[in-house]
Amino acid sequence: MDSDIEHRKRALRADLRERRHTMTAAEREAATAGFTENLQSIVTDLSARSITCYLSSPTEPNTRPFVNWAEARGIRVLFPVSRDDGLLDWTVGEEETEVQGLSGAPEPQGELLGPIAINDVDLIIVPAAAIDTTGLRMGWGRGYFDKTLGSMEKCPPVYAVVYDNEYVDEVPREVHDQPVNGLVTPTRIVVF
């Protein structure tokens, strides 16, 4: 791994983390309304019946109102569950309880469906630290989504959810980094 790229990624992640922590409650609330509306629009446009979406932590773009909307419409939502081997498992979270996963992110509890359950969805919604103008995604450094997306034979559309200031000109690139098909911010949807 190129130490210069890793250093640049670490510095950018620290800056983005700081920006997220300094957002006001009002800014977060307004952003959540925008994320929810834009994610609903994508699901509707794709006529998606089955999707994946992460459960957001307090500083992440809030996906929870969107997830509630999707489930209320009978859309099957698979949630990622981190595993020791660096892969993601999936659950529909039927127990309606949450735990802190290996990655530190909130994860729902329910029957584990196995890593290949993701192969049957119509849309994948992923978290990100930043997305650049080419669609390259920079995550938070754990590699779960890069491994998952990189191993899929036939991948449905993948959209990353980021705040407006996290759509940047360029992110440092490593060979394992996976691009996304589009991004969702509170104010827009960008397709690459």
PDB file of C-alpha atoms in Angstrom:
ATOM      1  CA  MET A   1       0.000   0.000   0.000  1.00  0.00           C
ATOM      2  CA  ASP A   2       1.337   3.397  -0.955  1.00  0.00           C
ATOM      3  CA  SER A   3       1.962   5.254   2.316  1.00  0.00           C
ATOM      4  CA  ASP A   4       1.411   8.636   0.616  1.00  0.00           C
ATOM      5  CA  ILE A   5      -2.070   7.600  -0.569  1.00  0.00           C
ATOM      6  CA  GLU A   6      -2.870   6.154   2.864  1.00  0.00           C
ATOM      7  CA  HIS A   7      -1.681   9.371   4.527  1.00  0.00           C
ATOM      8  CA  ARG A   8      -3.829  11.503   2.178  1.00  0.00           C
ATOM      9  CA  LYS A   9      -6.850   9.295   2.842  1.00  0.00           C
ATOM     10  CA  ARG A  10      -6.339   9.522   6.609  1.00  0.00           C
ATOM     11  CA  ALA A  11      -6.088  13.310   6.462  1.00  0.00           C
ATOM     12  CA  LEU A  12      -9.187  13.630   4.269  1.00  0.00           C
ATOM     13  CA  ARG A  13     -11.171  11.258   6.506  1.00  0.00           C
ATOM     14  CA  ALA A  14     -10.192  13.258   9.594  1.00  0.00           C
ATOM     15  CA  ASP A  15     -11.327  16.492   7.929  1.00  0.00           C
ATOM     16  CA  LEU A  16     -14.644  14.951   6.818  1.00  0.00           C
ATOM     17  CA  ARG A  17     -15.245  13.404  10.256  1.00  0.00           C
ATOM     18  CA  GLU A  18     -14.670  16.810  11.869  1.00  0.00           C
ATOM     19  CA  ARG A  19     -17.128  18.483   9.465  1.00  0.00           C
ATOM     20  CA  ARG A  20     -19.776  15.889  10.297  1.00  0.00           C
ATOM     21  CA  HIS A  21     -19.276  16.388  14.026  1.00  0.00           C
ATOM     22  CA  THR A  22     -19.723  20.160  13.792  1.00  0.00           C
ATOM     23  CA  MET A  23     -23.051  20.068  11.926  1.00  0.00           C
ATOM     24  CA  THR A  24     -25.956  21.579  13.811  1.00  0.00           C
ATOM     25  CA  ALA A  25     -29.152  19.682  14.586  1.00  0.00           C
ATOM     26  CA  ALA A  26     -31.043  21.939  12.163  1.00  0.00           C
ATOM     27  CA  GLU A  27     -28.521  21.220   9.376  1.00  0.00           C
ATOM     28  CA  ARG A  28     -28.817  17.479  10.037  1.00  0.00           C
ATOM     29  CA  GLU A  29     -32.620  17.628  10.014  1.00  0.00           C
ATOM     30  CA  ALA A  30     -32.722  19.518   6.710  1.00  0.00           C
ATOM     31  CA  ALA A  31     -30.186  17.092   5.211  1.00  0.00           C
ATOM     32  CA  THR A  32     -32.231  14.085   6.353  1.00  0.00           C
ATOM     33  CA  ALA A  33     -35.332  15.381   4.572  1.00  0.00           C
ATOM     34  CA  GLY A  34     -33.306  15.807   1.360  1.00  0.00           C
ATOM     35  CA  PHE A  35     -31.652  12.371   1.605  1.00  0.00           C
ATOM     36  CA  THR A  36     -35.009  10.712   2.222  1.00  0.00           C
ATOM     37  CA  GLU A  37     -36.694  12.388  -0.736  1.00  0.00           C
ATOM     38  CA  ASN A  38     -33.817  11.663  -3.126  1.00  0.00           C
ATOM     39  CA  LEU A  39     -33.476   8.016  -2.059  1.00  0.00           C
ATOM     40  CA  GLN A  40     -37.242   7.543  -2.473  1.00  0.00           C
ATOM     41  CA  SER A  41     -36.946   8.982  -5.973  1.00  0.00           C
ATOM     42  CA  ILE A  42     -34.200   6.505  -6.966  1.00  0.00           C
ATOM     43  CA  VAL A  43     -36.132   3.510  -5.609  1.00  0.00           C
ATOM     44  CA  THR A  44     -39.253   4.654  -7.457  1.00  0.00           C
ATOM     45  CA  ASP A  45     -37.365   5.310 -10.729  1.00  0.00           C
ATOM     46  CA  LEU A  46     -35.736   1.850 -10.601  1.00  0.00           C
ATOM     47  CA  SER A  47     -38.983   0.143  -9.475  1.00  0.00           C
ATOM     48  CA  ALA A  48     -36.775  -1.546  -6.872  1.00  0.00           C
ATOM     49  CA  ARG A  49     -38.496  -4.277  -4.843  1.00  0.00           C
ATOM     50  CA  SER A  50     -35.408  -5.341  -2.859  1.00  0.00           C
ATOM     51  CA  ILE A  51     -32.564  -3.100  -1.710  1.00  0.00           C
ATOM     52  CA  THR A  52     -29.658  -2.962   0.710  1.00  0.00           C
ATOM     53  CA  CYS A  53     -29.160  -0.013   3.012  1.00  0.00           C
ATOM     54  CA  TYR A  54     -26.986   0.595   6.060  1.00  0.00           C
ATOM     55  CA  LEU A  55     -28.323   1.740   9.423  1.00  0.00           C
ATOM     56  CA  SER A  56     -26.845   5.180   9.987  1.00  0.00           C
ATOM     57  CA  SER A  57     -24.913   6.174  13.091  1.00  0.00           C
ATOM     58  CA  PRO A  58     -25.612   9.641  14.584  1.00  0.00           C
ATOM     59  CA  THR A  59     -22.971  11.465  12.487  1.00  0.00           C
ATOM     60  CA  GLU A  60     -23.769   9.719   9.194  1.00  0.00           C
ATOM     61  CA  PRO A  61     -26.348  10.807   6.641  1.00  0.00           C
ATOM     62  CA  ASN A  62     -29.571   9.605   8.248  1.00  0.00           C
ATOM     63  CA  THR A  63     -31.025   6.669   6.311  1.00  0.00           C
ATOM     64  CA  ARG A  64     -33.603   5.667   8.932  1.00  0.00           C
ATOM     65  CA  PRO A  65     -36.624   7.664   7.666  1.00  0.00           C
ATOM     66  CA  PHE A  66     -35.918   6.295   4.182  1.00  0.00           C
ATOM     67  CA  VAL A  67     -35.672   2.704   5.482  1.00  0.00           C
ATOM     68  CA  ASN A  68     -38.986   3.136   7.321  1.00  0.00           C
ATOM     69  CA  TRP A  69     -40.563   4.456   4.107  1.00  0.00           C
ATOM     70  CA  ALA A  70     -39.248   1.491   2.084  1.00  0.00           C
ATOM     71  CA  GLU A  71     -40.362  -1.121   4.599  1.00  0.00           C
ATOM     72  CA  ALA A  72     -43.812   0.487   4.860  1.00  0.00           C
ATOM     73  CA  ARG A  73     -44.167  -0.012   1.084  1.00  0.00           C
ATOM     74  CA  GLY A  74     -43.254  -3.686   1.233  1.00  0.00           C
ATOM     75  CA  ILE A  75     -39.775  -3.204  -0.220  1.00  0.00           C
ATOM     76  CA  ARG A  76     -37.389  -5.832   1.129  1.00  0.00           C
ATOM     77  CA  VAL A  77     -34.450  -4.124   2.863  1.00  0.00           C
ATOM     78  CA  LEU A  78     -31.256  -6.068   3.564  1.00  0.00           C
ATOM     79  CA  PHE A  79     -28.916  -4.576   6.158  1.00  0.00           C
ATOM     80  CA  PRO A  80     -25.169  -5.254   6.287  1.00  0.00           C
ATOM     81  CA  VAL A  81     -23.705  -7.192   9.207  1.00  0.00           C
ATOM     82  CA  SER A  82     -19.896  -7.176   9.525  1.00  0.00           C
ATOM     83  CA  ARG A  83     -18.003 -10.455   9.877  1.00  0.00           C
ATOM     84  CA  ASP A  84     -14.579 -11.416  11.218  1.00  0.00           C
ATOM     85  CA  ASP A  85     -13.340 -12.351   7.727  1.00  0.00           C
ATOM     86  CA  GLY A  86     -13.893  -8.820   6.390  1.00  0.00           C
ATOM     87  CA  LEU A  87     -16.989  -9.745   4.388  1.00  0.00           C
ATOM     88  CA  LEU A  88     -20.541  -8.590   4.944  1.00  0.00           C
ATOM     89  CA  ASP A  89     -23.423 -10.817   5.882  1.00  0.00           C
ATOM     90  CA  TRP A  90     -27.030  -9.632   5.452  1.00  0.00           C
ATOM     91  CA  THR A  91     -30.218  -9.603   7.496  1.00  0.00           C
ATOM     92  CA  VAL A  92     -33.696  -8.122   7.175  1.00  0.00           C
ATOM     93  CA  GLY A  93     -33.440  -7.264  10.879  1.00  0.00           C
ATOM     94  CA  GLU A  94     -36.728  -8.879  11.812  1.00  0.00           C
ATOM     95  CA  GLU A  95     -35.882  -8.764  15.546  1.00  0.00           C
ATOM     96  CA  GLU A  96     -36.041  -4.948  15.375  1.00  0.00           C
ATOM     97  CA  THR A  97     -33.127  -4.580  17.789  1.00  0.00           C
ATOM     98  CA  GLU A  98     -29.680  -3.147  17.118  1.00  0.00           C
ATOM     99  CA  VAL A  99     -26.180  -3.949  18.282  1.00  0.00           C
ATOM    100  CA  GLN A 100     -22.823  -2.336  17.608  1.00  0.00           C
ATOM    101  CA  GLY A 101     -21.148  -4.364  14.885  1.00  0.00           C
ATOM    102  CA  LEU A 102     -17.474  -5.294  14.535  1.00  0.00           C
ATOM    103  CA  SER A 103     -16.934  -2.126  12.507  1.00  0.00           C
ATOM    104  CA  GLY A 104     -18.482   0.016  15.245  1.00  0.00           C
ATOM    105  CA  ALA A 105     -21.546   0.743  13.096  1.00  0.00           C
ATOM    106  CA  PRO A 106     -25.102  -0.012  14.205  1.00  0.00           C
ATOM    107  CA  GLU A 107     -26.350  -3.348  12.881  1.00  0.00           C
ATOM    108  CA  PRO A 108     -29.820  -4.871  13.184  1.00  0.00           C
ATOM    109  CA  GLN A 109     -30.289  -8.314  14.650  1.00  0.00           C
ATOM    110  CA  GLY A 110     -32.026 -11.054  12.747  1.00  0.00           C
ATOM    111  CA  GLU A 111     -31.419 -14.236  10.801  1.00  0.00           C
ATOM    112  CA  LEU A 112     -28.149 -14.061   8.859  1.00  0.00           C
ATOM    113  CA  LEU A 113     -28.783 -14.709   5.178  1.00  0.00           C
ATOM    114  CA  GLY A 114     -25.149 -15.151   4.051  1.00  0.00           C
ATOM    115  CA  PRO A 115     -22.851 -12.919   1.951  1.00  0.00           C
ATOM    116  CA  ILE A 116     -24.470 -13.867  -1.379  1.00  0.00           C
ATOM    117  CA  ALA A 117     -27.943 -12.649  -0.325  1.00  0.00           C
ATOM    118  CA  ILE A 118     -26.922  -9.281  -1.809  1.00  0.00           C
ATOM    119  CA  ASN A 119     -26.924 -10.847  -5.295  1.00  0.00           C
ATOM    120  CA  ASP A 120     -30.724 -10.663  -5.439  1.00  0.00           C
ATOM    121  CA  VAL A 121     -31.265  -6.946  -4.796  1.00  0.00           C
ATOM    122  CA  ASP A 122     -32.243  -4.218  -7.272  1.00  0.00           C
ATOM    123  CA  LEU A 123     -30.296  -1.389  -5.605  1.00  0.00           C
ATOM    124  CA  ILE A 124     -27.357  -1.115  -3.208  1.00  0.00           C
ATOM    125  CA  ILE A 125     -27.074   1.945  -0.952  1.00  0.00           C
ATOM    126  CA  VAL A 126     -23.691   2.384   0.707  1.00  0.00           C
ATOM    127  CA  PRO A 127     -22.135   4.801   3.165  1.00  0.00           C
ATOM    128  CA  ALA A 128     -19.063   6.774   2.113  1.00  0.00           C
ATOM    129  CA  ALA A 129     -16.634   9.351   3.429  1.00  0.00           C
ATOM    130  CA  ALA A 130     -16.395  11.034   0.013  1.00  0.00           C
ATOM    131  CA  ILE A 131     -17.138  10.481  -3.680  1.00  0.00           C
ATOM    132  CA  ASP A 132     -15.220  12.158  -6.471  1.00  0.00           C
ATOM    133  CA  THR A 133     -16.400  13.433  -9.841  1.00  0.00           C
ATOM    134  CA  THR A 134     -15.501  10.107 -11.531  1.00  0.00           C
ATOM    135  CA  GLY A 135     -17.677   8.118  -9.111  1.00  0.00           C
ATOM    136  CA  LEU A 136     -14.755   6.757  -7.086  1.00  0.00           C
ATOM    137  CA  ARG A 137     -15.832   6.032  -3.509  1.00  0.00           C
ATOM    138  CA  MET A 138     -13.658   6.534  -0.478  1.00  0.00           C
ATOM    139  CA  GLY A 139     -15.016   4.708   2.538  1.00  0.00           C
ATOM    140  CA  TRP A 140     -13.949   4.894   6.164  1.00  0.00           C
ATOM    141  CA  GLY A 141     -11.066   2.478   5.729  1.00  0.00           C
ATOM    142  CA  ARG A 142     -12.473  -0.872   6.785  1.00  0.00           C
ATOM    143  CA  GLY A 143     -12.937  -2.239   3.251  1.00  0.00           C
ATOM    144  CA  TYR A 144     -16.207  -4.124   3.812  1.00  0.00           C
ATOM    145  CA  PHE A 145     -18.086  -2.551   0.897  1.00  0.00           C
ATOM    146  CA  ASP A 146     -15.073  -2.580  -1.462  1.00  0.00           C
ATOM    147  CA  LYS A 147     -14.667  -6.342  -0.877  1.00  0.00           C
ATOM    148  CA  THR A 148     -18.383  -6.979  -1.284  1.00  0.00           C
ATOM    149  CA  LEU A 149     -18.810  -4.920  -4.463  1.00  0.00           C
ATOM    150  CA  GLY A 150     -15.539  -6.200  -5.930  1.00  0.00           C
ATOM    151  CA  SER A 151     -16.680  -9.813  -5.524  1.00  0.00           C
ATOM    152  CA  MET A 152     -20.073  -9.441  -7.204  1.00  0.00           C
ATOM    153  CA  GLU A 153     -20.433 -11.003 -10.628  1.00  0.00           C
ATOM    154  CA  LYS A 154     -23.477  -8.949 -11.636  1.00  0.00           C
ATOM    155  CA  CYS A 155     -23.888  -5.812  -9.587  1.00  0.00           C
ATOM    156  CA  PRO A 156     -27.101  -3.763  -9.480  1.00  0.00           C
ATOM    157  CA  PRO A 157     -26.803   0.034  -9.322  1.00  0.00           C
ATOM    158  CA  VAL A 158     -24.761   1.221  -6.322  1.00  0.00           C
ATOM    159  CA  TYR A 159     -25.470   4.656  -4.827  1.00  0.00           C
ATOM    160  CA  ALA A 160     -23.425   6.276  -2.075  1.00  0.00           C
ATOM    161  CA  VAL A 161     -25.010   8.665   0.413  1.00  0.00           C
ATOM    162  CA  VAL A 162     -22.889  11.721   1.290  1.00  0.00           C
ATOM    163  CA  TYR A 163     -23.335  15.305   2.377  1.00  0.00           C
ATOM    164  CA  ASP A 164     -22.963  17.946  -0.348  1.00  0.00           C
ATOM    165  CA  ASN A 165     -19.434  18.931   0.758  1.00  0.00           C
ATOM    166  CA  GLU A 166     -18.315  15.272   0.490  1.00  0.00           C
ATOM    167  CA  TYR A 167     -18.765  15.247  -3.289  1.00  0.00           C
ATOM    168  CA  VAL A 168     -15.219  16.288  -4.162  1.00  0.00           C
ATOM    169  CA  ASP A 169     -13.001  16.755  -7.222  1.00  0.00           C
ATOM    170  CA  GLU A 170     -10.767  13.791  -6.404  1.00  0.00           C
ATOM    171  CA  VAL A 171     -10.224  11.151  -3.737  1.00  0.00           C
ATOM    172  CA  PRO A 172      -6.929   9.275  -3.304  1.00  0.00           C
ATOM    173  CA  ARG A 173      -7.196   5.974  -5.174  1.00  0.00           C
ATOM    174  CA  GLU A 174      -5.983   2.510  -4.251  1.00  0.00           C
ATOM    175  CA  VAL A 175      -6.316  -0.570  -6.426  1.00  0.00           C
ATOM    176  CA  HIS A 176      -9.122  -2.139  -4.330  1.00  0.00           C
ATOM    177  CA  ASP A 177     -11.311   0.995  -4.284  1.00  0.00           C
ATOM    178  CA  GLN A 178     -14.659   0.430  -5.990  1.00  0.00           C
ATOM    179  CA  PRO A 179     -16.570   3.079  -7.944  1.00  0.00           C
ATOM    180  CA  VAL A 180     -20.288   3.691  -7.502  1.00  0.00           C
ATOM    181  CA  ASN A 181     -22.971   4.284 -10.146  1.00  0.00           C
ATOM    182  CA  GLY A 182     -24.332   7.361  -8.457  1.00  0.00           C
ATOM    183  CA  LEU A 183     -24.523   9.436  -5.341  1.00  0.00           C
ATOM    184  CA  VAL A 184     -27.233  10.979  -3.239  1.00  0.00           C
ATOM    185  CA  THR A 185     -26.807  14.217  -1.304  1.00  0.00           C
ATOM    186  CA  PRO A 186     -29.483  16.262   0.457  1.00  0.00           C
ATOM    187  CA  THR A 187     -29.793  18.470  -2.635  1.00  0.00           C
ATOM    188  CA  ARG A 188     -29.180  16.226  -5.624  1.00  0.00           C
ATOM    189  CA  ILE A 189     -28.752  12.857  -7.272  1.00  0.00           C
ATOM    190  CA  VAL A 190     -25.697  12.417  -9.474  1.00  0.00           C
ATOM    191  CA  VAL A 191     -25.386   9.470 -11.880  1.00  0.00           C
ATOM    192  CA  PHE A 192     -21.958   8.533 -13.217  1.00  0.00           C
TER     193      PHE A 192
END
